[in-house]
Short mmCIF file of C-alpha atoms and ligand atoms in Angstrom, two decimals:
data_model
loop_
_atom_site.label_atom_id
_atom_site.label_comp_id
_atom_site.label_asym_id
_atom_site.label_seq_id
_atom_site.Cartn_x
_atom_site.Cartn_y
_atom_site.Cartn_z
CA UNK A 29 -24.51 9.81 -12.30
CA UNK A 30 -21.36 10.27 -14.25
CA UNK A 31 -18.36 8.69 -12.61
CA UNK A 32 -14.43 9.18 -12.61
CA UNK A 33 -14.31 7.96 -16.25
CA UNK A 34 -16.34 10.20 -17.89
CA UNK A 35 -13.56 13.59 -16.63
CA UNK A 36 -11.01 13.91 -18.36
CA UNK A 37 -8.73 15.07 -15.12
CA UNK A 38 -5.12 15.02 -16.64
CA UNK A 39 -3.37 17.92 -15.83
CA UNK A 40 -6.40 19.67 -13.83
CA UNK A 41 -7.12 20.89 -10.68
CA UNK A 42 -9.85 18.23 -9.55
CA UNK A 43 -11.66 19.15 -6.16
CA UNK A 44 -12.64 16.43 -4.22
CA UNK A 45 -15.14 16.92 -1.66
CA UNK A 46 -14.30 13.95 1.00
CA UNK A 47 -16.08 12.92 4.27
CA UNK A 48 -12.90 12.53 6.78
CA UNK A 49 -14.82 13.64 9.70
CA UNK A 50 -13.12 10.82 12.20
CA UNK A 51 -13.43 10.71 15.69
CA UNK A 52 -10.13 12.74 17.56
CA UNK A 53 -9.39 10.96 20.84
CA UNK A 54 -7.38 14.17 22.77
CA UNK A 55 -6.37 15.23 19.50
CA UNK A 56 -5.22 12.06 18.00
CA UNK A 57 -7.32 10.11 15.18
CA UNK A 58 -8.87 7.27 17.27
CA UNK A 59 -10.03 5.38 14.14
CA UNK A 60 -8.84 6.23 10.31
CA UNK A 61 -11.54 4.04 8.62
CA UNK A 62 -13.32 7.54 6.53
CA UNK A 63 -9.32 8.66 5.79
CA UNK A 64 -9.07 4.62 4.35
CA UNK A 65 -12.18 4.62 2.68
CA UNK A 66 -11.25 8.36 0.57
CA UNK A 67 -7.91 6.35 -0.97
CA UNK A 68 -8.97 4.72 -3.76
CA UNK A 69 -10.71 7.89 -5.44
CA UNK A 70 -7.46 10.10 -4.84
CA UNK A 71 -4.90 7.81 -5.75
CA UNK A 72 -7.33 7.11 -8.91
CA UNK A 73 -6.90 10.33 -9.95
CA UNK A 74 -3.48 10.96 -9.04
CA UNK A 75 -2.67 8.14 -11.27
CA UNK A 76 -4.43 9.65 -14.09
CA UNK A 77 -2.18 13.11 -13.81
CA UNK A 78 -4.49 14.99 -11.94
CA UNK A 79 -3.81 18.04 -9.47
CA UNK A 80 -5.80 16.90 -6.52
CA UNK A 81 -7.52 19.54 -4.30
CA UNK A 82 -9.35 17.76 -1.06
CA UNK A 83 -11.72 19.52 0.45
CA UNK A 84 -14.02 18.00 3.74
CA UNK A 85 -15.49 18.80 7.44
CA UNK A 86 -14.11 18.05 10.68
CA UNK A 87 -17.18 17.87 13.50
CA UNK A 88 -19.18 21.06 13.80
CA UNK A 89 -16.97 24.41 14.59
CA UNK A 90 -20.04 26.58 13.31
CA UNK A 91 -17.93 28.81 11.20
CA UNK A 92 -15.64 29.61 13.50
CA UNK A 93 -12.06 28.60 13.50
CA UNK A 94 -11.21 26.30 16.40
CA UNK A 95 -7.97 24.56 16.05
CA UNK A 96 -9.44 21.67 18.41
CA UNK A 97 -10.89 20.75 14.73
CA UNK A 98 -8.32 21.05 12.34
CA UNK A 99 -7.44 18.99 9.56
CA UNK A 100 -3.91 19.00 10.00
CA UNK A 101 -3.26 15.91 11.59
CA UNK A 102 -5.90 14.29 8.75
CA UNK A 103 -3.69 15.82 6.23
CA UNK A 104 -0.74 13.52 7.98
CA UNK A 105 -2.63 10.48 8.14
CA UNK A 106 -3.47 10.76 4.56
CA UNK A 107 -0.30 11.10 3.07
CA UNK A 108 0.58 7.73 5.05
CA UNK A 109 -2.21 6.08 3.66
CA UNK A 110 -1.47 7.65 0.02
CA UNK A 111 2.19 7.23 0.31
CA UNK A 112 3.27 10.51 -0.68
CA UNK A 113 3.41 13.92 0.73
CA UNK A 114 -0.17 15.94 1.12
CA UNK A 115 0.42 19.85 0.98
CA UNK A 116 -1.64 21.33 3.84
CA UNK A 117 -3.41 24.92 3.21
CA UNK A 118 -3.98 26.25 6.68
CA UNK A 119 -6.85 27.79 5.44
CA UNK A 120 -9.93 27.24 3.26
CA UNK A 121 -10.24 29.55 0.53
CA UNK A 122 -7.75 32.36 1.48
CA UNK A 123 -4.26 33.42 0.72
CA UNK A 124 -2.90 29.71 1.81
CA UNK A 125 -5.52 27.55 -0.33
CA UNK A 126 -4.65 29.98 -3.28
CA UNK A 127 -0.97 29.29 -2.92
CA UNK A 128 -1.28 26.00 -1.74
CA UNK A 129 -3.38 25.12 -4.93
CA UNK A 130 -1.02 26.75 -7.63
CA UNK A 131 2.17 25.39 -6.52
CA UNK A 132 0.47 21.57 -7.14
CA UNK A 133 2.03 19.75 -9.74
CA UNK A 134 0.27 16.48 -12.15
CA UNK A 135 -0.18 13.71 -9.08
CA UNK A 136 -0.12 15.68 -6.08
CA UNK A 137 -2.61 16.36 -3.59
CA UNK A 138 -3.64 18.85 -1.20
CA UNK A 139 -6.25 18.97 1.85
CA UNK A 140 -8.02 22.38 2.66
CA UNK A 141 -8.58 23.49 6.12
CA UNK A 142 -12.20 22.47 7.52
CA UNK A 143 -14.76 23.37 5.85
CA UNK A 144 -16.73 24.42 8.46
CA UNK A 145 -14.30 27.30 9.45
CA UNK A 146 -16.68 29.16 7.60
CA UNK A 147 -20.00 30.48 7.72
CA UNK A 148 -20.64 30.02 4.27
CA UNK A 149 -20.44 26.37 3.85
CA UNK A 150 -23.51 25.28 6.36
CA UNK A 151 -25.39 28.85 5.62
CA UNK A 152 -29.21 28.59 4.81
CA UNK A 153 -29.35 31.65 3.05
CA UNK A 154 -28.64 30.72 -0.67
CA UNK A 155 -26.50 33.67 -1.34
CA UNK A 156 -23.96 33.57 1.65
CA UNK A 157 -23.69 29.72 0.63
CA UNK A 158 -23.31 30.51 -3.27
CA UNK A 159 -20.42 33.20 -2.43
CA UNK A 160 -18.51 30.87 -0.82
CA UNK A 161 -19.24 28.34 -3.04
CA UNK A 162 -17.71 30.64 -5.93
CA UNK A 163 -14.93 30.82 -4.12
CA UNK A 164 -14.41 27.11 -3.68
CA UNK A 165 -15.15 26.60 -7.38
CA UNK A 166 -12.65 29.40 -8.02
CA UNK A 167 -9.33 26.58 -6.87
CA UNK A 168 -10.42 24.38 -9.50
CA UNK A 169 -11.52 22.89 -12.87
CA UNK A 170 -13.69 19.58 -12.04
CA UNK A 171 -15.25 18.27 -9.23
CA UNK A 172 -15.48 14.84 -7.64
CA UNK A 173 -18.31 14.08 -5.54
CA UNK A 174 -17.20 11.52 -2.73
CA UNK A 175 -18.05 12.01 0.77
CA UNK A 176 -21.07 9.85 0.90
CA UNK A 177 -21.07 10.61 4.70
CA UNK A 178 -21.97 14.30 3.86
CA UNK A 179 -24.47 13.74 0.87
CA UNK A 180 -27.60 14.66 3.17
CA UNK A 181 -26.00 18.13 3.80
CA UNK A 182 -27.71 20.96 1.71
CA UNK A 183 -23.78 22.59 2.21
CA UNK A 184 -21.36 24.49 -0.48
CA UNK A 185 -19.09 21.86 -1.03
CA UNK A 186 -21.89 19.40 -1.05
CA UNK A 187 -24.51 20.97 -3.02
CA UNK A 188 -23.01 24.43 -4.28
CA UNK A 189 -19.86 23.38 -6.32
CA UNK A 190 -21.22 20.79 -8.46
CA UNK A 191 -23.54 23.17 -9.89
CA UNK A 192 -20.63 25.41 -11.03
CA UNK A 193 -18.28 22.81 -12.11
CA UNK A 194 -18.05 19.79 -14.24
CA UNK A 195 -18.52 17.06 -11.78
CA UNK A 196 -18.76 13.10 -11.38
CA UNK A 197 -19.68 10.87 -8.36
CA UNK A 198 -16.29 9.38 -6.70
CA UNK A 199 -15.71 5.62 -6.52
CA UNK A 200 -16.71 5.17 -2.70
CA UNK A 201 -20.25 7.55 -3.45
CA UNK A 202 -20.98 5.02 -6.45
CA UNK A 203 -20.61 1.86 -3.84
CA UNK A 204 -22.24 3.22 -0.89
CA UNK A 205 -25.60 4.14 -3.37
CA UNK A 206 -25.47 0.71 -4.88
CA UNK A 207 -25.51 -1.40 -1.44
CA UNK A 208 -27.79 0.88 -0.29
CA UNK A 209 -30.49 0.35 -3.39
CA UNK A 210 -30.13 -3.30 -2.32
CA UNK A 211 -31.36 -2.66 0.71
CA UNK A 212 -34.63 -0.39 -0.62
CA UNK A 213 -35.32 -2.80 -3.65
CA UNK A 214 -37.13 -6.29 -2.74
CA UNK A 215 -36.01 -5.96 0.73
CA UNK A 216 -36.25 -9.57 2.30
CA UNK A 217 -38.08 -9.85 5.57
CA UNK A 218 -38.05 -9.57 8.78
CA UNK A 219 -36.61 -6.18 7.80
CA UNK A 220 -35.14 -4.68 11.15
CA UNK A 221 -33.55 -1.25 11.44
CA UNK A 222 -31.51 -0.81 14.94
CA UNK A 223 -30.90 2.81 15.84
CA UNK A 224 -28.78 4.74 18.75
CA UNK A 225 -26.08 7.12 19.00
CA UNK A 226 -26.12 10.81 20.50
CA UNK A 227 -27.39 12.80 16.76
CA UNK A 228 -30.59 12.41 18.08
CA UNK A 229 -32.67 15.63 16.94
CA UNK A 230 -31.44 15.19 12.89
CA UNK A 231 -32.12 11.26 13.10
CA UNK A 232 -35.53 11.02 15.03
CA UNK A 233 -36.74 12.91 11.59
CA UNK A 234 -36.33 9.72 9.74
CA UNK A 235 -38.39 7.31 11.89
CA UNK A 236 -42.28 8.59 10.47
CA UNK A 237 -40.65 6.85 6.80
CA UNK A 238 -38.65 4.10 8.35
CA UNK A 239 -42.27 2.94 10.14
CA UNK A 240 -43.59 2.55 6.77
CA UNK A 241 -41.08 0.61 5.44
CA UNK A 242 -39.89 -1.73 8.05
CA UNK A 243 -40.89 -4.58 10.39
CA UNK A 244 -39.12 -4.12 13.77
CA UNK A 245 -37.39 -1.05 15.01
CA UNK A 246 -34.83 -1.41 17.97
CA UNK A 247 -34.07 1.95 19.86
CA UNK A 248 -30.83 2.00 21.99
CA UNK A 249 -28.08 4.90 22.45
CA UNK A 250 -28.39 8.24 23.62
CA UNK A 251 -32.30 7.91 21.16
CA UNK A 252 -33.62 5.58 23.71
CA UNK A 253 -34.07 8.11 26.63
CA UNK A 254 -36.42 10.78 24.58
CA UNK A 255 -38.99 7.79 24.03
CA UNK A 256 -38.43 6.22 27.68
CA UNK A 257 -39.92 10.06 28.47
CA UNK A 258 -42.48 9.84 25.99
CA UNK A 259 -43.90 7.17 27.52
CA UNK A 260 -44.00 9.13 30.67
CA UNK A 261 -40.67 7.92 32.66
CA UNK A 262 -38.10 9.39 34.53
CA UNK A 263 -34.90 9.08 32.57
CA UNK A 264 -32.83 11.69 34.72
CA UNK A 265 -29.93 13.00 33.21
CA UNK A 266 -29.78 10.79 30.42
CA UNK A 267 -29.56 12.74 27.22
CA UNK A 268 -33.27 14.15 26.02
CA UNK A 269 -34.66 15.96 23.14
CA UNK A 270 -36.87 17.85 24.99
CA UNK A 271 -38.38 19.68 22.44
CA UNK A 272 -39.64 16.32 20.63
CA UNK A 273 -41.36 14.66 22.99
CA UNK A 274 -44.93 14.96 21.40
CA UNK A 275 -43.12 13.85 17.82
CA UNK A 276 -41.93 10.64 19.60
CA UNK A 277 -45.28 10.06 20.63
CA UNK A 278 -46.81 10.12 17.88
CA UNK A 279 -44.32 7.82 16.75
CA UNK A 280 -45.00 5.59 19.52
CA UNK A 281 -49.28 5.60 18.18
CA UNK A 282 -48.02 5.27 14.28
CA UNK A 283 -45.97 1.83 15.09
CA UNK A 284 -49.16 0.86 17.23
CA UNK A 285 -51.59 1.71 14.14
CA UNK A 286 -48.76 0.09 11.49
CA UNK A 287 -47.88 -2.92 13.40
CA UNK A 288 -44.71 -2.00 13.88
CA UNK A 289 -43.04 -3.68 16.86
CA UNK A 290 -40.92 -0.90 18.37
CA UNK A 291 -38.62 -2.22 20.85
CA UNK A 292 -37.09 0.21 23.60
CA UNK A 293 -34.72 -0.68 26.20
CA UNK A 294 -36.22 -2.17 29.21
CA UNK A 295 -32.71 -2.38 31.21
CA UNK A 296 -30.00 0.42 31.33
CA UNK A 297 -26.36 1.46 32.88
CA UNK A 298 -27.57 4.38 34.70
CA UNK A 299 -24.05 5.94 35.22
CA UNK A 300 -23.72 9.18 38.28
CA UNK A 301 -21.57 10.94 35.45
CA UNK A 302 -20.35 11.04 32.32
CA UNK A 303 -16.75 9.29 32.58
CA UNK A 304 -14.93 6.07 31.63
CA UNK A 305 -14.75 5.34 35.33
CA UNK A 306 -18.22 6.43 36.57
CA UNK A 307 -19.67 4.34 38.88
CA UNK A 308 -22.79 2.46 37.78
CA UNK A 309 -25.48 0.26 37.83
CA UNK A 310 -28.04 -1.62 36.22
CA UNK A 311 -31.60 -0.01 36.40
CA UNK A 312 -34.78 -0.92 34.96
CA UNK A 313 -35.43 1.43 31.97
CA UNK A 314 -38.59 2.20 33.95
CA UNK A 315 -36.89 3.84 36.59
CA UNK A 316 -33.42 5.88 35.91
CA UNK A 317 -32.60 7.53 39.65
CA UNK A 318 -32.86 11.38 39.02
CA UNK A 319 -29.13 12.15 39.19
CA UNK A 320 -28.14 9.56 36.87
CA UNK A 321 -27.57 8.70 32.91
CA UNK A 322 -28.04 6.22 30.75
CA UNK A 323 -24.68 5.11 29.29
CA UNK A 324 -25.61 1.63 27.68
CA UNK A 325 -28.18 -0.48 27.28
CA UNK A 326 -28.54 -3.35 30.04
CA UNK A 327 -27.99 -6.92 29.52
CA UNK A 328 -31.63 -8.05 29.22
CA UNK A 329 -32.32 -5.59 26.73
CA UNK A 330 -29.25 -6.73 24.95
CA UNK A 331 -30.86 -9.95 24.88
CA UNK A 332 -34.27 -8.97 23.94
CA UNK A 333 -32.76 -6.73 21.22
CA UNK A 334 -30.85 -10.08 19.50
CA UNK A 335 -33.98 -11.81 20.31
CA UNK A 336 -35.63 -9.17 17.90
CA UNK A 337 -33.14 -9.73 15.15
CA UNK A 338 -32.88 -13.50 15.22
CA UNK A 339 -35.05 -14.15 12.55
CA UNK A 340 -34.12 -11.18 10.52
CA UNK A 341 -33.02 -11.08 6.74
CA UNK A 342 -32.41 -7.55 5.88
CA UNK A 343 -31.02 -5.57 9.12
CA UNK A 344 -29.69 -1.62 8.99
CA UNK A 345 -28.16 -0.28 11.78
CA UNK A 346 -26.82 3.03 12.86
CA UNK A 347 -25.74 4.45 16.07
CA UNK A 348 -23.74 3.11 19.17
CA UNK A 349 -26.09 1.24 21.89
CA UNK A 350 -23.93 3.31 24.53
CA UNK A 351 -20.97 5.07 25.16
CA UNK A 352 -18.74 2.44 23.50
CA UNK A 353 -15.14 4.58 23.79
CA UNK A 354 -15.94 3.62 27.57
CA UNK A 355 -14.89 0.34 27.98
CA UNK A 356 -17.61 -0.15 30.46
CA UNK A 357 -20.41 0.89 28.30
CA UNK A 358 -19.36 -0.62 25.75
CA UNK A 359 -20.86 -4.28 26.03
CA UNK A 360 -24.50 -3.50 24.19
CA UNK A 361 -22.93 -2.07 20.99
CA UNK A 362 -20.60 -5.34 21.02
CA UNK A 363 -23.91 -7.46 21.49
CA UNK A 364 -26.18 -5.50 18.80
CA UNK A 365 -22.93 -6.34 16.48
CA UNK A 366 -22.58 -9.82 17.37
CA UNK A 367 -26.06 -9.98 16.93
CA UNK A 368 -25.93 -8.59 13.53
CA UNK A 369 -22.80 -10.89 12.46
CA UNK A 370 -24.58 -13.90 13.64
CA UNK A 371 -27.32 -13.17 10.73
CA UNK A 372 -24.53 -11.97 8.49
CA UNK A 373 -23.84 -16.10 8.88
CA UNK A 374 -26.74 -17.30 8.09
CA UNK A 375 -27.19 -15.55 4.76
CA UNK A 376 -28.82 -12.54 6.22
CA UNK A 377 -28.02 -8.79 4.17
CA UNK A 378 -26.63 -6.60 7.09
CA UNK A 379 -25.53 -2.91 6.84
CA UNK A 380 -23.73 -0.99 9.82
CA UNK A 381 -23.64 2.70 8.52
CA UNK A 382 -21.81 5.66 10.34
CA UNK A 383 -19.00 7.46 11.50
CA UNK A 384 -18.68 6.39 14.67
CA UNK A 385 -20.72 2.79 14.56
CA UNK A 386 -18.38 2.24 11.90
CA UNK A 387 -15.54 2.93 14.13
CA UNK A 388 -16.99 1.26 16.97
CA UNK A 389 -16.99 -2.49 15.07
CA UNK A 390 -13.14 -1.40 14.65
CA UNK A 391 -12.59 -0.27 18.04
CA UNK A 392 -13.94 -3.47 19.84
CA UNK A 393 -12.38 -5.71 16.97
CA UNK A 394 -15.10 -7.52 15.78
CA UNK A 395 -14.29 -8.74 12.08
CA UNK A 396 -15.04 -5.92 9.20
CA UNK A 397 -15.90 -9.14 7.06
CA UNK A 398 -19.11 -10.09 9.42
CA UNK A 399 -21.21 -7.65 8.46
CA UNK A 400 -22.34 -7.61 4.33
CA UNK A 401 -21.48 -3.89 4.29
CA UNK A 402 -19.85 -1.20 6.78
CA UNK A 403 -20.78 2.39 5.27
CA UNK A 404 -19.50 5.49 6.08
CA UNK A 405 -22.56 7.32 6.38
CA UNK A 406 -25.05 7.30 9.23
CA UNK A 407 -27.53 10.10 8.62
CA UNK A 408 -26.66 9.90 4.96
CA UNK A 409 -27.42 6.14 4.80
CA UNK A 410 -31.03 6.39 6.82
CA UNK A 411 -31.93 8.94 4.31
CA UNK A 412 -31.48 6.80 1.51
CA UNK A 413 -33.41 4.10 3.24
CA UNK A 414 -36.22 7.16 3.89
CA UNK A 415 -36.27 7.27 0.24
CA UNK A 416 -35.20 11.03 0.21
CA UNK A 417 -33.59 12.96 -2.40
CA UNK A 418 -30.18 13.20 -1.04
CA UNK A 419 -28.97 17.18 -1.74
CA UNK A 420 -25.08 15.86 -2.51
CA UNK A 421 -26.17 13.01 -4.90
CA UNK A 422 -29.34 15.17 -6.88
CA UNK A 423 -26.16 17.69 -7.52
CA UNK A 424 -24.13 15.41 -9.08
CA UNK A 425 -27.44 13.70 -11.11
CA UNK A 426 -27.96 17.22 -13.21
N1 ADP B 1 -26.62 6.69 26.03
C1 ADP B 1 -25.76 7.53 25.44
N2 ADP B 1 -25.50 8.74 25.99
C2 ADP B 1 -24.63 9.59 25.40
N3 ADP B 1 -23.99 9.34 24.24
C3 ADP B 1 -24.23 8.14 23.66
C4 ADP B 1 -25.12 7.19 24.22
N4 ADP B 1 -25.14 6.11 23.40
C5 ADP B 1 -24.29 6.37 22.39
N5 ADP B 1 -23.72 7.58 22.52
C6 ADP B 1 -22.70 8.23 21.66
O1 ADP B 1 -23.16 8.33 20.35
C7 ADP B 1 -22.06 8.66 19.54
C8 ADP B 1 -22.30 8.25 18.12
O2 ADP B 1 -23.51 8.81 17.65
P1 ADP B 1 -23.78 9.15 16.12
O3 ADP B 1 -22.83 10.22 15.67
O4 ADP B 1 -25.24 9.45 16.02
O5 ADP B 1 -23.44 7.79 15.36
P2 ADP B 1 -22.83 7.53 13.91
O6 ADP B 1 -21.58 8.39 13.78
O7 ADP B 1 -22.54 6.08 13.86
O8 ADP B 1 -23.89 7.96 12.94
C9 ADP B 1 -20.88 7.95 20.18
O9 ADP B 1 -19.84 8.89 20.38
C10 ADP B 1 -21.44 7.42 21.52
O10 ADP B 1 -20.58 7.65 22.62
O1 X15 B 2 -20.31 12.01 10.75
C1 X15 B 2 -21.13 12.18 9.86
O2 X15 B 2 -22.37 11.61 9.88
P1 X15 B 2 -22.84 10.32 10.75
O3 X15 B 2 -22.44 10.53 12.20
O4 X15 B 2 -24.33 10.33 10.58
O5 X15 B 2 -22.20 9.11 10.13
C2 X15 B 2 -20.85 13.01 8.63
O6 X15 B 2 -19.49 13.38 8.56
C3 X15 B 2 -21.74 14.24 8.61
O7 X15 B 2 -21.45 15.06 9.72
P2 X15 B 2 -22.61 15.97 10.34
O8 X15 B 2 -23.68 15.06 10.92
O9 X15 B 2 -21.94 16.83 11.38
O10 X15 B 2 -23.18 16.81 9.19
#
């Protein structure tokens, strides 16, 4: 991959296609860590003369506009973090990213509206995704690949752009790939991969490779219930992927046939609602009451599950063991952590990757430092570790 070196950016318009998708509590940034980890690339190019055009996603508006997802106050934060003023285009490639882009001068910076305001950016059809790609390609003269948490997205801005401008890989893209090829290449064992969080339906898709490739998987979060089911329990209200049931079982027979020790909750905080404040209680994983759902994983599976990495060398981990902006559910993602800094101690190579498990080490400040490496990419990071050919990182290869 080239890298920032090989453009010669001074005095161009250099779009920069970012991952500052951060979680929004009520509207305000609850964590900053993707905003943080985006500085060093801008302020690289910034200090080479460039006219710096950010472009990235906010959650998942569908291409529709929805101010509840604007990058406005993003655009705020960054110029903090940047220390100098970050002209906001209230659109993404209309009248206001046109005029917005013009008026930039050598070192300054700009952030366009979300991404995903429009249709175009997430479309499968090639054509509707190329158009808008054009358009993209039309505010600018290079292109910087460096939202590593978006490089598994066959999207515009991902995929699209670098095909239609001279591009290089960012700074943070070059770091996350190299920790991750650590983690592929002579992998020491036990090799354990922990998994959770609430994208269940795009991550289950990686578990048929990860069996192939690792020792012990742990399954927590909001993944947890959808095997719980396989295996033929109630899990109530908990959150389900219905519709892959019979792909977690054969899941369940694969690990059986590999060897694979595939650990599941045994204990859960089956909660009557979803809420900070929602009464609870701890329930054998067997048995979830039918009007209740799992918020966290119970405390003997928190000790089974840091019985199962004890002895580990390598250990990847994505996705909250619960509800963890609930203070109350948040005790099994602080023990999986712990867990995980414990080995980081003893020598052990241990990756947390993702958005919000990223922000949840933050969030219950446990040290950044205890963990080898804390990446910014969840789904991005696992399919590395499948050994896919990431969309965002073949496009800046060619
Ligand atoms: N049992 C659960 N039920 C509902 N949501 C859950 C559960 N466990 C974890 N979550 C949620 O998962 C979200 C993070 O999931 P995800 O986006 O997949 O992780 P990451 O961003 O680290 O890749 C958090 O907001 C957390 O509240
Ligand atoms: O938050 C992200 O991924 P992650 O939750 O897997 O870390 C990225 O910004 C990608 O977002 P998406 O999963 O809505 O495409």
């Amino acid at each position: 991959m080239r890298t920032l070196d090989d453009l010669d950016v001074k005095g161009r318009r250099v779009l920069v296609r970012a991952d500052l998708n951060v979680p929004l509590d009520g509207g305000a940034i609850s964590d900053d860590g993707r905003i943080r980890a985006s500085v060093p690339t801008i302020k690289t190019l910034v200090g080479r003369g460039a006219k710096v055009v950010v472009c990235a996603h906010l959650g998942r508006p569908k291409g529709q506009v929805d101010p509840k997802y604007s990058l406005g106050p993003v655009a705020a934060r960054l110029g903090e973090l940047l220390g100098q003023d970050v002209a906001f285009a209230t659109d993404v490639v209309g009248e206001s990213a046109v005029s917005t882009v013009e008026s930039l001068q050598d070192g300054q910076v700009a952030l366009l509206e979300n991404l995903r305001y429009e249709p175009g950016e997430e479309s499968k059809d090639d054509a509707e995704r190329g158009a808008f790609a054009a358009k993209l390609a039309g505010l600018a003269e290079l292109y910087v690949g460096d939202g590593f948490g978006a490089v598994h997205r066959k999207h515009a801005s991902v995929y699209d752009v670098p095909k239609l401008l001279p591009h290089a890989a960012g700074g943070l893209v070059e770091a996350e790939v190299e920790v991750l090829r650590r983690l592929t290449e002579n992998t020491e064992r036990p090799y354990v991969v922990v998994l959770g969080g609430a994208k269940v339906s795009d991550k289950l898709g990686v578990i048929a490779s990860l069996l192939t490739k690792v020792d012990r998987l742990l399954i927590g979060g909001g993944m947890a219930y959808t095997f719980l089911k396989a295996q033929g329990h109630e899990v109530g209200k908990s959150l389900l992927q219905e519709d892959q049931l019979d792909q977690v079982r054969g899941f369940l027979d694969e690990a059986g046939r590999r060897g694979v020790e595939l650990v599941l909750p045994v204990d859960v905080l089956a909660a009557v609602t979803f809420a900070a404040d929602a009464e609870h209680a701890v329930v054998e994983a067997t048995a979830i009451p039918a009007d209740r759902e799992g918020l966290d994983i119970g405390p003997k599976t928190r000790e089974l599950f840091a019985t199962k990495l004890a002895d580990a060398r390598t250990v990847f981990w994505n996705g909250p063991m619960g509800v963890f902006e609930f203070d109350a559910f948040s005790g099994g993602t602080r023990a999986v952590a712990e867990a995980l800094i414990a080995r980081t101690r003893e020598g052990a190579l241990t990756v947390v990757g993702g958005g919000d498990s990223a922000a949840a080490v933050r969030g219950l400040k446990l040290p950044e430092d205890g963990f080898s490496h804390i990446s910014t990419g969840g789904g991005a990071s696992l399919e590395y570790l499948e050994g896919k050919t990431l969309p965002g990182l073949a496009a800046l290869e060619d």
